[in-house]
Amino acid sequence: MSRLVPESSEMPQDPDATDVLIIGAGASGAAVAWSLARAGIGVTCLEQGGWLDRTDYPHELPDWEMHRQTDFSNDPNVRGRPEDYPLNNADTPIAPLMFNAVGGSTIHWAGHFPRFRPSDFRVRTLDGVADDWPIVYEDLEPFYEENDLNVGVAGLNGDPANPPRGPRPLPPVALDPAAYVFIDGLEKLGWHWWPADGALLTAPYGDGRHVCNRCGPCDLGCPNGAMSSAHVTYWPKALDLGARLVTHARVREITVDARGRASGAVYYDRDGVARHQAARAVVMACNGVGTPRLLLNSASALFPEGLANSSGYVGRNLMFHPIGFVSGEFEEDLVGYQGPLGVLLQCQEFYETDLSRGFVRGCQMQLHHDFGPLTTALGGFTAHRVPWGADHHRVLRKRLGRTLSITAMTEDLPELHNRVTLDDTLTDSHGIPAPKISYTLSDNTRRAIDFVVARARELLETCGAHEVRELPCVPESGWHLMGTARMGNDPETSVVDRWGRAHDVPNLFVVDASLFVTGAPVNPTSTIQALALRTASWIGAHHREIAA
């Protein structure tokens, strides 16, 4: 069935065609909206969720930690908010994290903000696996710098393991007792470490946001606005520059005209009325699950296999960052639940390929604080629960505040069979097909996880932990969704070109982590936003050509 929306359609039309229509108001969509609005280009963004007020976060509620298990869960299937859509996770050991709201999943965020290294863009050349990106680190460097200044990044210059970069806008998170315990073990082992770059304010930054108060549960949103989430960084600036943001707008499909060019999007408004927003160009910013879902759902007579999918690569090559989680228990009270959850120290000693380890590519250890009492009782991410019964409170007191944790993160190489498709029966509340996730861990990834979990255990034991608990693959760790609309020079093996422009549709762009060719072993948000700014800059320079 053709989904072409003719000019004579009786569907309600939004008032005017916008120059650029962005789908999704998270990390990448917000950055694009700001950049284009600054260039004087008309921008409209459709966001499935709404704005969250500081009172929407559970921090000040007596049962604040219970919300991590319920309405503020990582998993939309558990959370079940009206703006969520369901996922079929039956065929994957790792469940994706997604959050529909202005700011997207940067609300459910710990703010760890590393950059990729130059080697991460040349995996095929260096290691003979996966593919090289069609760009190199130097292409992104000015946009990394611009993004750091825009969002406010805390860190320390001079890391010899990474390329030189401009001065960090803010000082790093202060070293506390937890940090010094980690540093002692790292120095004994002779492993490289460095203060982690963090997307949060450690000092006033001139935009009215509060400085981090070290309350701890960053993954439940930041009611102080200290965390540099997209809704407190890019969106206020974009709106001041004239960008238009439509919330509670559930997009059903991208429409095309008779020439096969994107003509806008059909969406359901907050009242459930289907509308069509016309546009001269469309930018996909829905994350590595949402973008392929929408492209596949936008099949038409001109694009029977899904929009921009002549290669068959839409939805394929899904990459997570499979992680092991390792916690160490210490005799002294380190007040381990205080301080930014994911921004303390990082160890990239094992970042680059060393074939003697039995796998290609590398891994990173993110060294951080731990959780509050309920999550500690439930075992955190290690699933080692505090036993119920008469001894429960004694064991909980023994762990709470005395535990430090390591996220042991591996690079996940792209494989065609790891993919996002449309489920045959599961739909959202508007009847739009839900995504189905099909994913298996490769042997290379399993060996990498085993290696880095063993190193994390070794570090915690060297630090003086008297008990170490681990979970080699955390089921709820699908925090990073990458690779499902990859960039490349060859239209037969990629979806978009080096600018994020679809090979099949010259006025359609992808700016989220769907376009990643490989995933590196580090958190992707800094790279997502740098790529988004780079694409927005290109759109700004070529917008008349794109709209022709």
Coordinates of C-alpha atoms in Angstrom, one line a residue:
M1 CA 0.0 0.0 0.0
S2 CA 1.3 3.4 -0.9
R3 CA 1.7 5.8 2.0
L4 CA 2.1 8.8 -0.3
V5 CA 0.1 11.8 1.1
P6 CA -1.3 13.8 -1.9
E7 CA -1.6 17.5 -1.8
S8 CA -5.4 17.1 -1.7
S9 CA -5.3 15.0 1.5
E10 CA -8.1 15.9 3.9
M11 CA -5.8 15.1 6.8
P12 CA -5.4 18.3 9.0
Q13 CA -2.3 20.2 7.9
D14 CA -0.1 22.2 10.2
P15 CA -0.1 25.8 9.1
D16 CA 3.0 26.1 7.0
A17 CA 5.7 23.9 5.6
T18 CA 8.8 24.1 7.7
D19 CA 12.3 24.3 6.3
V20 CA 13.5 21.4 8.4
L21 CA 11.4 19.0 10.4
I22 CA 13.2 17.1 13.2
I23 CA 11.8 13.9 14.6
G24 CA 12.9 13.6 18.2
A25 CA 13.9 16.2 20.8
G26 CA 16.8 14.3 22.5
A27 CA 20.5 14.8 22.4
S28 CA 20.9 15.0 18.6
G29 CA 17.6 16.6 17.7
A30 CA 18.2 19.4 20.2
A31 CA 21.7 20.1 18.9
V32 CA 20.4 20.2 15.3
A33 CA 17.5 22.5 16.2
W34 CA 19.9 25.0 17.9
S35 CA 22.4 25.0 15.0
L36 CA 19.8 25.5 12.3
A37 CA 17.8 28.1 14.2
R38 CA 21.0 30.0 14.8
A39 CA 21.6 30.0 11.0
G40 CA 18.1 31.5 10.4
I41 CA 16.6 28.3 9.1
G42 CA 13.0 27.5 10.0
V43 CA 12.8 24.5 12.3
T44 CA 10.0 22.4 13.7
C45 CA 10.5 19.4 16.0
L46 CA 8.0 16.7 16.8
E47 CA 8.6 15.0 20.1
Q48 CA 6.5 12.1 21.3
G49 CA 6.9 13.1 25.0
G50 CA 6.6 16.3 26.8
W51 CA 8.5 18.6 29.1
L52 CA 9.4 17.3 32.6
D53 CA 9.3 19.7 35.5
R54 CA 11.7 19.4 38.4
T55 CA 8.8 18.1 40.5
D56 CA 8.3 15.2 38.0
Y57 CA 11.6 13.7 39.2
P58 CA 11.3 11.3 42.2
H59 CA 14.3 12.7 44.2
E60 CA 12.3 14.4 46.9
L61 CA 9.8 11.7 47.4
P62 CA 10.2 9.3 50.4
D63 CA 10.0 6.3 48.0
W64 CA 12.4 7.8 45.4
E65 CA 14.3 4.6 44.8
M66 CA 11.1 2.6 44.2
H67 CA 10.6 4.8 41.1
R68 CA 13.8 3.3 39.5
Q69 CA 11.9 0.0 39.5
T70 CA 8.6 1.4 38.2
D71 CA 7.6 4.6 36.5
F72 CA 11.2 5.8 36.1
S73 CA 12.6 2.4 35.0
N74 CA 15.1 2.2 32.1
D75 CA 12.8 -0.2 30.3
P76 CA 9.8 1.4 28.6
N77 CA 8.0 -2.0 28.9
V78 CA 8.2 -1.6 32.7
R79 CA 7.7 2.1 32.8
G80 CA 4.6 2.1 30.6
R81 CA 4.2 5.9 30.5
P82 CA 1.5 7.1 28.0
E83 CA 4.2 8.6 25.7
D84 CA 6.2 5.3 25.6
Y85 CA 5.9 2.6 23.0
P86 CA 6.4 -1.1 23.7
L87 CA 9.3 -3.2 22.6
N88 CA 9.5 -6.9 21.8
N89 CA 12.6 -7.9 23.8
A90 CA 12.0 -11.6 23.8
D91 CA 15.0 -12.3 21.4
T92 CA 17.7 -10.2 23.1
P93 CA 19.7 -10.7 26.4
I94 CA 20.0 -6.9 26.6
A95 CA 17.0 -4.5 26.9
P96 CA 17.2 -1.1 25.4
L97 CA 16.9 2.1 27.5
M98 CA 14.7 4.7 25.9
F99 CA 12.8 7.7 27.3
N100 CA 10.4 9.9 25.4
A101 CA 10.5 13.5 26.6
V102 CA 12.1 16.8 25.7
G103 CA 15.7 15.8 26.3
G104 CA 15.1 12.2 25.5
S105 CA 17.3 9.6 27.2
T106 CA 19.7 12.4 28.4
I107 CA 17.2 12.6 31.3
H108 CA 18.0 9.0 32.2
W109 CA 21.7 9.8 32.1
A110 CA 24.8 9.7 34.2
G111 CA 26.6 12.3 32.1
H112 CA 29.8 10.3 31.3
F113 CA 31.1 12.2 28.3
P114 CA 34.2 10.8 26.6
R115 CA 35.1 11.2 23.0
F116 CA 35.9 8.5 20.5
R117 CA 39.6 8.1 19.7
P118 CA 41.1 8.4 16.2
S119 CA 41.5 4.6 16.0
D120 CA 37.7 4.1 16.5
F121 CA 37.1 5.5 13.0
R122 CA 39.6 3.1 11.3
V123 CA 38.7 -0.3 12.6
R124 CA 38.9 -2.1 9.3
T125 CA 42.3 -0.5 8.5
L126 CA 43.8 -1.2 11.9
D127 CA 42.2 -4.5 12.9
G128 CA 40.7 -6.0 9.8
V129 CA 37.2 -6.2 11.2
A130 CA 33.9 -4.3 10.7
D131 CA 34.4 -1.2 8.4
D132 CA 36.1 2.2 8.5
W133 CA 33.9 5.2 8.9
P134 CA 33.7 7.6 5.9
I135 CA 35.1 10.3 8.2
V136 CA 38.0 10.6 10.6
Y137 CA 38.5 12.0 14.0
E138 CA 39.8 15.3 12.7
D139 CA 36.5 15.9 10.8
L140 CA 34.6 15.8 14.1
E141 CA 37.1 17.6 16.3
P142 CA 35.8 21.2 15.8
F143 CA 32.3 19.9 16.6
Y144 CA 33.4 18.1 19.7
E145 CA 34.9 21.4 20.9
E146 CA 31.8 23.4 20.0
N147 CA 29.6 20.9 21.8
D148 CA 31.7 20.9 24.9
L149 CA 31.3 24.6 25.2
N150 CA 27.6 24.5 24.5
V151 CA 26.7 21.9 27.1
G152 CA 29.3 22.7 29.8
V153 CA 31.8 19.8 30.2
A154 CA 33.7 19.2 33.4
G155 CA 37.1 17.6 33.0
L156 CA 40.9 17.9 33.0
N157 CA 43.1 18.6 30.0
G158 CA 46.3 16.7 29.2
D159 CA 45.2 13.1 29.1
P160 CA 48.1 11.4 27.2
A161 CA 45.9 8.6 26.1
N162 CA 43.7 10.9 24.0
P163 CA 44.3 13.6 21.4
P164 CA 44.9 17.2 22.7
R165 CA 41.7 19.2 23.1
G166 CA 40.7 22.7 24.1
P167 CA 40.5 23.7 27.7
R168 CA 37.7 22.0 29.5
P169 CA 35.0 24.6 30.3
L170 CA 34.7 23.4 33.9
P171 CA 37.0 21.7 36.4
P172 CA 36.6 18.0 36.9
V173 CA 34.5 16.4 39.6
A174 CA 36.3 16.7 42.9
L175 CA 38.3 13.7 44.1
D176 CA 36.6 12.2 47.1
P177 CA 37.4 9.2 49.4
A178 CA 36.0 6.9 46.7
A179 CA 38.3 8.3 44.1
Y180 CA 41.4 8.0 46.2
V181 CA 40.6 4.3 46.9
F182 CA 40.4 3.7 43.2
I183 CA 43.6 5.7 42.5
D184 CA 45.5 3.8 45.1
G185 CA 44.7 0.5 43.3
L186 CA 45.3 1.9 39.8
E187 CA 48.7 3.2 40.8
K188 CA 49.7 -0.2 42.4
L189 CA 48.8 -1.9 39.1
G190 CA 50.4 0.7 36.9
W191 CA 47.2 1.2 34.9
H192 CA 46.5 4.5 33.1
W193 CA 43.6 6.5 34.7
W194 CA 42.2 10.0 34.3
P195 CA 39.4 12.1 35.7
A196 CA 36.3 11.4 33.5
D197 CA 34.9 14.1 31.3
G198 CA 31.4 14.8 32.7
A199 CA 28.5 16.7 31.1
L200 CA 27.5 18.4 34.3
L201 CA 28.3 21.7 36.1
T202 CA 31.0 21.6 38.7
A203 CA 31.0 25.5 38.8
P204 CA 28.7 28.3 37.7
Y205 CA 28.5 28.5 33.9
G206 CA 26.5 31.6 33.2
D207 CA 23.3 30.0 32.0
G208 CA 21.3 30.0 35.2
R209 CA 21.6 26.3 36.0
H210 CA 22.6 25.1 39.4
V211 CA 26.0 23.5 40.2
C212 CA 25.9 19.8 41.0
N213 CA 25.1 19.2 44.7
R214 CA 26.4 15.6 44.7
C215 CA 23.0 14.1 45.6
G216 CA 23.8 10.9 43.7
P217 CA 20.8 9.4 41.7
C218 CA 21.7 11.1 38.4
D219 CA 20.0 8.3 36.4
L220 CA 16.6 9.4 37.7
G221 CA 16.9 12.9 36.1
C222 CA 18.6 16.0 37.6
P223 CA 16.0 18.3 39.3
N224 CA 18.8 20.9 39.8
G225 CA 19.6 21.2 36.1
A226 CA 23.2 20.6 36.8
M227 CA 23.4 17.6 34.5
S228 CA 23.8 18.9 30.9
S229 CA 20.8 17.1 29.5
A230 CA 19.4 18.4 26.2
H231 CA 16.3 20.0 27.7
V232 CA 18.4 22.4 29.8
T233 CA 21.3 23.1 27.3
Y234 CA 20.3 23.2 23.7
W235 CA 16.5 23.5 23.8
P236 CA 16.2 26.8 25.7
K237 CA 18.7 28.4 23.2
A238 CA 17.0 26.9 20.2
L239 CA 13.5 28.1 21.3
D240 CA 14.9 31.6 21.9
L241 CA 16.2 31.6 18.3
G242 CA 12.8 30.7 16.9
A243 CA 12.7 26.9 16.7
R244 CA 9.2 25.4 17.1
L245 CA 8.8 22.4 19.3
V246 CA 5.6 20.3 19.2
T247 CA 5.3 18.0 22.2
H248 CA 3.1 14.9 22.6
A249 CA 3.3 14.3 18.9
R250 CA 3.6 10.6 18.0
V251 CA 5.0 10.3 14.5
R252 CA 3.5 7.5 12.4
E253 CA 5.5 7.8 9.2
I254 CA 7.6 10.0 7.0
T255 CA 5.7 11.0 3.9
V256 CA 7.2 11.4 0.4
D257 CA 6.2 13.2 -2.7
A258 CA 5.9 12.0 -6.3
R259 CA 9.7 12.5 -6.8
G260 CA 10.5 10.3 -3.8
R261 CA 11.6 13.2 -1.6
A262 CA 10.6 13.5 2.0
S263 CA 7.6 15.8 2.2
G264 CA 6.9 15.8 6.0
A265 CA 5.5 13.5 8.6
V266 CA 2.1 12.2 9.7
Y267 CA 1.7 12.4 13.5
Y268 CA -0.9 12.0 16.2
D269 CA -1.3 15.1 18.3
R270 CA -2.1 15.1 22.1
D271 CA -5.8 14.6 21.3
G272 CA -5.2 11.6 19.0
V273 CA -5.9 13.6 15.8
A274 CA -3.7 12.5 12.9
R275 CA -2.0 15.5 11.3
H276 CA 0.5 16.1 8.5
Q277 CA 3.4 18.5 9.0
A278 CA 4.9 19.5 5.7
A279 CA 8.6 20.1 5.4
R280 CA 11.4 20.8 2.8
A281 CA 13.8 18.4 4.7
V282 CA 13.4 15.8 7.4
V283 CA 15.9 15.0 10.1
M284 CA 15.6 11.7 12.0
A285 CA 16.7 11.9 15.6
C286 CA 14.8 9.1 17.3
N287 CA 17.7 6.9 18.5
G288 CA 19.0 3.6 17.2
V289 CA 15.7 1.8 17.7
G290 CA 13.2 4.6 17.0
T291 CA 14.8 5.7 13.7
P292 CA 14.8 2.4 12.0
R293 CA 11.3 1.7 13.3
L294 CA 10.0 4.8 11.7
L295 CA 11.9 4.3 8.5
L296 CA 10.6 0.8 8.1
N297 CA 7.1 1.9 9.0
S298 CA 7.3 4.5 6.2
A299 CA 7.1 2.0 3.4
S300 CA 5.3 3.1 0.3
A301 CA 4.9 2.3 -3.4
L302 CA 8.2 4.1 -4.0
F303 CA 10.0 2.6 -1.0
P304 CA 8.4 -0.9 -0.5
E305 CA 11.0 -2.1 1.9
G306 CA 11.0 1.0 4.0
L307 CA 12.1 4.5 3.5
A308 CA 15.8 4.9 2.5
N309 CA 16.2 1.1 2.6
S310 CA 17.3 0.1 -0.9
S311 CA 20.4 -1.4 0.7
G312 CA 18.4 -3.5 3.2
Y313 CA 20.6 -2.1 6.0
V314 CA 17.9 -0.1 7.8
G315 CA 17.6 -1.8 11.2
R316 CA 20.7 -4.0 10.7
N317 CA 24.0 -3.9 12.6
L318 CA 22.4 -3.0 15.9
M319 CA 25.2 -2.4 18.5
F320 CA 24.9 -2.1 22.2
H321 CA 27.7 -1.7 24.6
P322 CA 27.5 -5.0 26.5
I323 CA 28.7 -4.4 30.0
G324 CA 29.8 -6.3 33.1
F325 CA 29.1 -4.7 36.4
V326 CA 31.5 -5.3 39.3
S327 CA 31.1 -4.1 42.8
G328 CA 33.6 -4.2 45.7
E329 CA 32.7 -4.0 49.4
F330 CA 35.1 -2.2 51.7
E331 CA 35.5 -2.0 55.5
E332 CA 35.5 1.8 55.7
D333 CA 32.4 3.9 55.0
L334 CA 33.2 5.7 51.7
V335 CA 29.8 7.3 51.5
G336 CA 29.7 5.6 48.1
Y337 CA 26.1 6.7 47.3
Q338 CA 27.0 10.4 47.2
G339 CA 28.4 12.2 44.2
P340 CA 27.7 12.0 40.5
L341 CA 26.8 8.4 39.7
G342 CA 28.8 8.0 36.5
V343 CA 31.4 10.8 36.5
L344 CA 34.5 10.1 38.6
L345 CA 37.4 8.3 37.0
Q346 CA 38.0 6.2 33.9
C347 CA 40.6 3.6 33.1
Q348 CA 41.4 3.2 29.4
E349 CA 44.4 0.9 29.9
F350 CA 42.9 -1.8 27.7
Y351 CA 41.3 0.5 25.0
E352 CA 43.2 -0.6 21.9
T353 CA 43.5 -4.0 20.3
D354 CA 45.9 -6.5 21.8
L355 CA 45.4 -9.9 20.2
S356 CA 47.2 -11.7 23.1
R357 CA 44.0 -11.1 25.1
G358 CA 42.0 -13.3 22.7
F359 CA 39.8 -10.7 21.1
V360 CA 39.9 -7.6 18.8
R361 CA 39.2 -4.1 19.8
G362 CA 39.1 -2.9 23.4
C363 CA 37.3 -2.0 26.5
Q364 CA 37.0 0.7 29.2
M365 CA 36.4 0.7 32.9
Q366 CA 34.2 3.5 34.2
L367 CA 34.9 3.9 38.0
H368 CA 32.1 5.3 39.9
H369 CA 30.0 5.6 43.1
D370 CA 27.2 3.2 44.0
F371 CA 23.5 3.3 44.8
G372 CA 21.1 4.2 47.7
P373 CA 19.6 1.7 50.2
L374 CA 16.9 0.1 48.1
T375 CA 19.0 -0.5 45.0
T376 CA 21.8 -1.7 47.2
A377 CA 19.4 -4.2 48.9
L378 CA 18.3 -5.4 45.4
G379 CA 22.0 -6.0 44.4
G380 CA 22.4 -3.0 42.1
F381 CA 23.3 -4.2 38.6
T382 CA 25.1 -7.3 40.0
A383 CA 21.8 -9.0 41.1
H384 CA 23.4 -10.1 44.4
R385 CA 20.5 -9.2 46.6
V386 CA 20.8 -8.6 50.3
P387 CA 19.1 -11.7 51.7
W388 CA 15.7 -11.2 53.4
G389 CA 15.2 -12.3 57.0
A390 CA 16.6 -11.5 60.4
D391 CA 20.0 -10.7 59.0
H392 CA 18.8 -8.3 56.4
H393 CA 19.5 -5.0 58.1
R394 CA 23.0 -6.0 59.3
V395 CA 24.1 -7.0 55.8
L396 CA 22.6 -3.9 54.3
R397 CA 24.4 -1.7 56.8
K398 CA 27.6 -3.6 55.9
R399 CA 27.2 -2.7 52.2
L400 CA 25.5 0.7 52.1
G401 CA 28.1 3.4 51.5
R402 CA 30.9 0.9 51.7
T403 CA 30.5 -0.3 48.1
L404 CA 32.2 1.1 44.9
S405 CA 31.4 -0.1 41.5
I406 CA 33.0 -0.5 38.0
T407 CA 31.1 -0.5 34.7
A408 CA 33.2 -2.8 32.5
M409 CA 32.3 -1.7 29.0
T410 CA 33.2 -3.5 25.7
E411 CA 33.1 -2.5 22.1
D412 CA 30.3 -4.3 20.3
L413 CA 31.1 -5.0 16.6
P414 CA 28.4 -4.7 14.0
E415 CA 26.7 -7.9 12.7
L416 CA 23.9 -8.0 10.2
H417 CA 21.8 -10.4 12.2
N418 CA 21.6 -8.0 15.1
R419 CA 18.7 -5.9 14.1
V420 CA 15.5 -3.9 14.6
T421 CA 12.4 -5.0 12.7
L422 CA 8.7 -4.3 13.0
D423 CA 6.8 -6.7 15.2
D424 CA 3.9 -8.6 13.5
T425 CA 1.4 -8.1 16.3
L426 CA 2.6 -5.7 19.0
T427 CA 1.7 -2.1 18.5
D428 CA 1.7 1.1 20.5
S429 CA -1.5 2.9 21.7
H430 CA -2.1 4.3 18.2
G431 CA -1.8 1.0 16.4
I432 CA 1.7 1.8 15.0
P433 CA 3.8 -1.4 14.8
A434 CA 6.3 -1.8 17.7
P435 CA 10.0 -2.6 17.2
K436 CA 11.3 -6.1 17.7
I437 CA 14.9 -6.4 18.8
S438 CA 16.9 -9.5 17.7
Y439 CA 20.4 -9.6 19.2
T440 CA 23.0 -12.1 20.2
L441 CA 26.4 -11.6 21.8
S442 CA 29.3 -12.5 19.5
D443 CA 32.1 -14.8 20.7
N444 CA 34.5 -11.8 20.4
T445 CA 32.2 -9.7 22.7
R446 CA 31.9 -12.6 25.2
R447 CA 35.7 -12.9 25.4
A448 CA 36.1 -9.1 25.8
I449 CA 33.5 -9.0 28.6
D450 CA 35.3 -11.9 30.4
F451 CA 38.6 -10.1 30.1
V452 CA 37.4 -6.7 31.4
V453 CA 35.3 -8.1 34.2
A454 CA 38.4 -10.0 35.4
R455 CA 40.4 -6.8 35.3
A456 CA 37.7 -4.9 37.2
R457 CA 37.8 -7.6 39.9
E458 CA 41.6 -7.4 40.0
L459 CA 41.4 -3.7 40.5
L460 CA 38.8 -3.8 43.3
E461 CA 40.8 -6.5 45.1
T462 CA 44.0 -4.4 44.7
C463 CA 42.0 -1.4 46.1
G464 CA 41.3 -3.5 49.2
A465 CA 37.8 -4.7 48.7
H466 CA 37.2 -7.7 50.9
E467 CA 34.2 -9.0 48.8
V468 CA 33.7 -8.6 45.1
R469 CA 30.4 -9.3 43.3
E470 CA 30.0 -9.3 39.6
L471 CA 27.5 -9.8 36.8
P472 CA 29.3 -10.5 33.4
C473 CA 26.4 -9.2 31.2
V474 CA 23.8 -6.8 32.6
P475 CA 20.4 -7.4 31.0
E476 CA 19.2 -3.8 31.5
S477 CA 22.3 -2.3 30.1
G478 CA 21.0 -1.3 26.6
W479 CA 21.9 2.3 27.3
H480 CA 23.5 2.9 23.9
L481 CA 21.7 2.1 20.7
M482 CA 23.9 2.3 17.6
G483 CA 24.4 1.3 14.0
T484 CA 20.9 0.7 12.5
A485 CA 21.1 3.3 9.7
R486 CA 24.9 3.4 9.2
M487 CA 26.8 5.9 7.2
G488 CA 29.1 5.0 4.4
N489 CA 30.2 5.9 0.9
D490 CA 28.7 2.8 -0.8
P491 CA 24.8 3.0 -1.1
E492 CA 24.7 -0.8 -1.3
T493 CA 26.1 -1.3 2.2
S494 CA 25.0 1.9 4.1
V495 CA 21.9 4.0 4.6
V496 CA 23.4 7.6 4.7
D497 CA 26.5 9.3 3.4
R498 CA 29.3 11.0 5.3
W499 CA 27.0 13.9 6.1
G500 CA 24.1 11.8 7.4
R501 CA 22.2 12.3 4.2
A502 CA 20.2 9.3 3.0
H503 CA 21.5 7.8 -0.3
D504 CA 17.9 7.2 -1.5
V505 CA 16.2 10.4 -0.3
P506 CA 18.3 13.6 -0.8
N507 CA 16.4 15.7 1.7
L508 CA 16.3 13.1 4.5
F509 CA 19.0 13.0 7.2
V510 CA 19.9 10.8 10.2
V511 CA 21.7 12.4 13.2
D512 CA 21.3 9.9 16.1
A513 CA 23.6 7.0 16.8
S514 CA 21.8 4.9 14.1
L515 CA 24.4 6.2 11.7
F516 CA 27.4 4.9 13.7
V517 CA 29.6 2.5 11.7
T518 CA 31.3 1.1 14.8
G519 CA 30.7 1.9 18.5
A520 CA 34.0 2.2 20.2
P521 CA 34.1 1.0 23.9
V522 CA 32.9 4.4 25.3
N523 CA 29.7 6.2 25.9
P524 CA 28.4 7.7 22.6
T525 CA 26.6 11.0 23.5
S526 CA 29.5 13.3 22.9
T527 CA 30.0 11.8 19.5
I528 CA 26.3 11.8 18.7
Q529 CA 26.1 15.5 19.4
A530 CA 29.3 16.3 17.5
L531 CA 28.0 14.4 14.4
A532 CA 24.6 16.2 14.7
L533 CA 26.3 19.6 14.8
R534 CA 28.4 18.6 11.8
T535 CA 25.3 17.5 9.8
A536 CA 23.4 20.6 10.8
S537 CA 26.3 22.8 9.7
W538 CA 26.2 21.0 6.3
I539 CA 22.4 21.4 6.0
G540 CA 22.8 25.1 6.9
A541 CA 25.3 25.6 4.1
H542 CA 23.3 23.7 1.5
H543 CA 19.7 24.3 2.6
R544 CA 18.6 26.0 -0.7
E545 CA 19.9 23.0 -2.7
I546 CA 18.3 20.5 -0.3
A547 CA 14.9 22.3 -0.5
A548 CA 15.0 22.6 -4.3

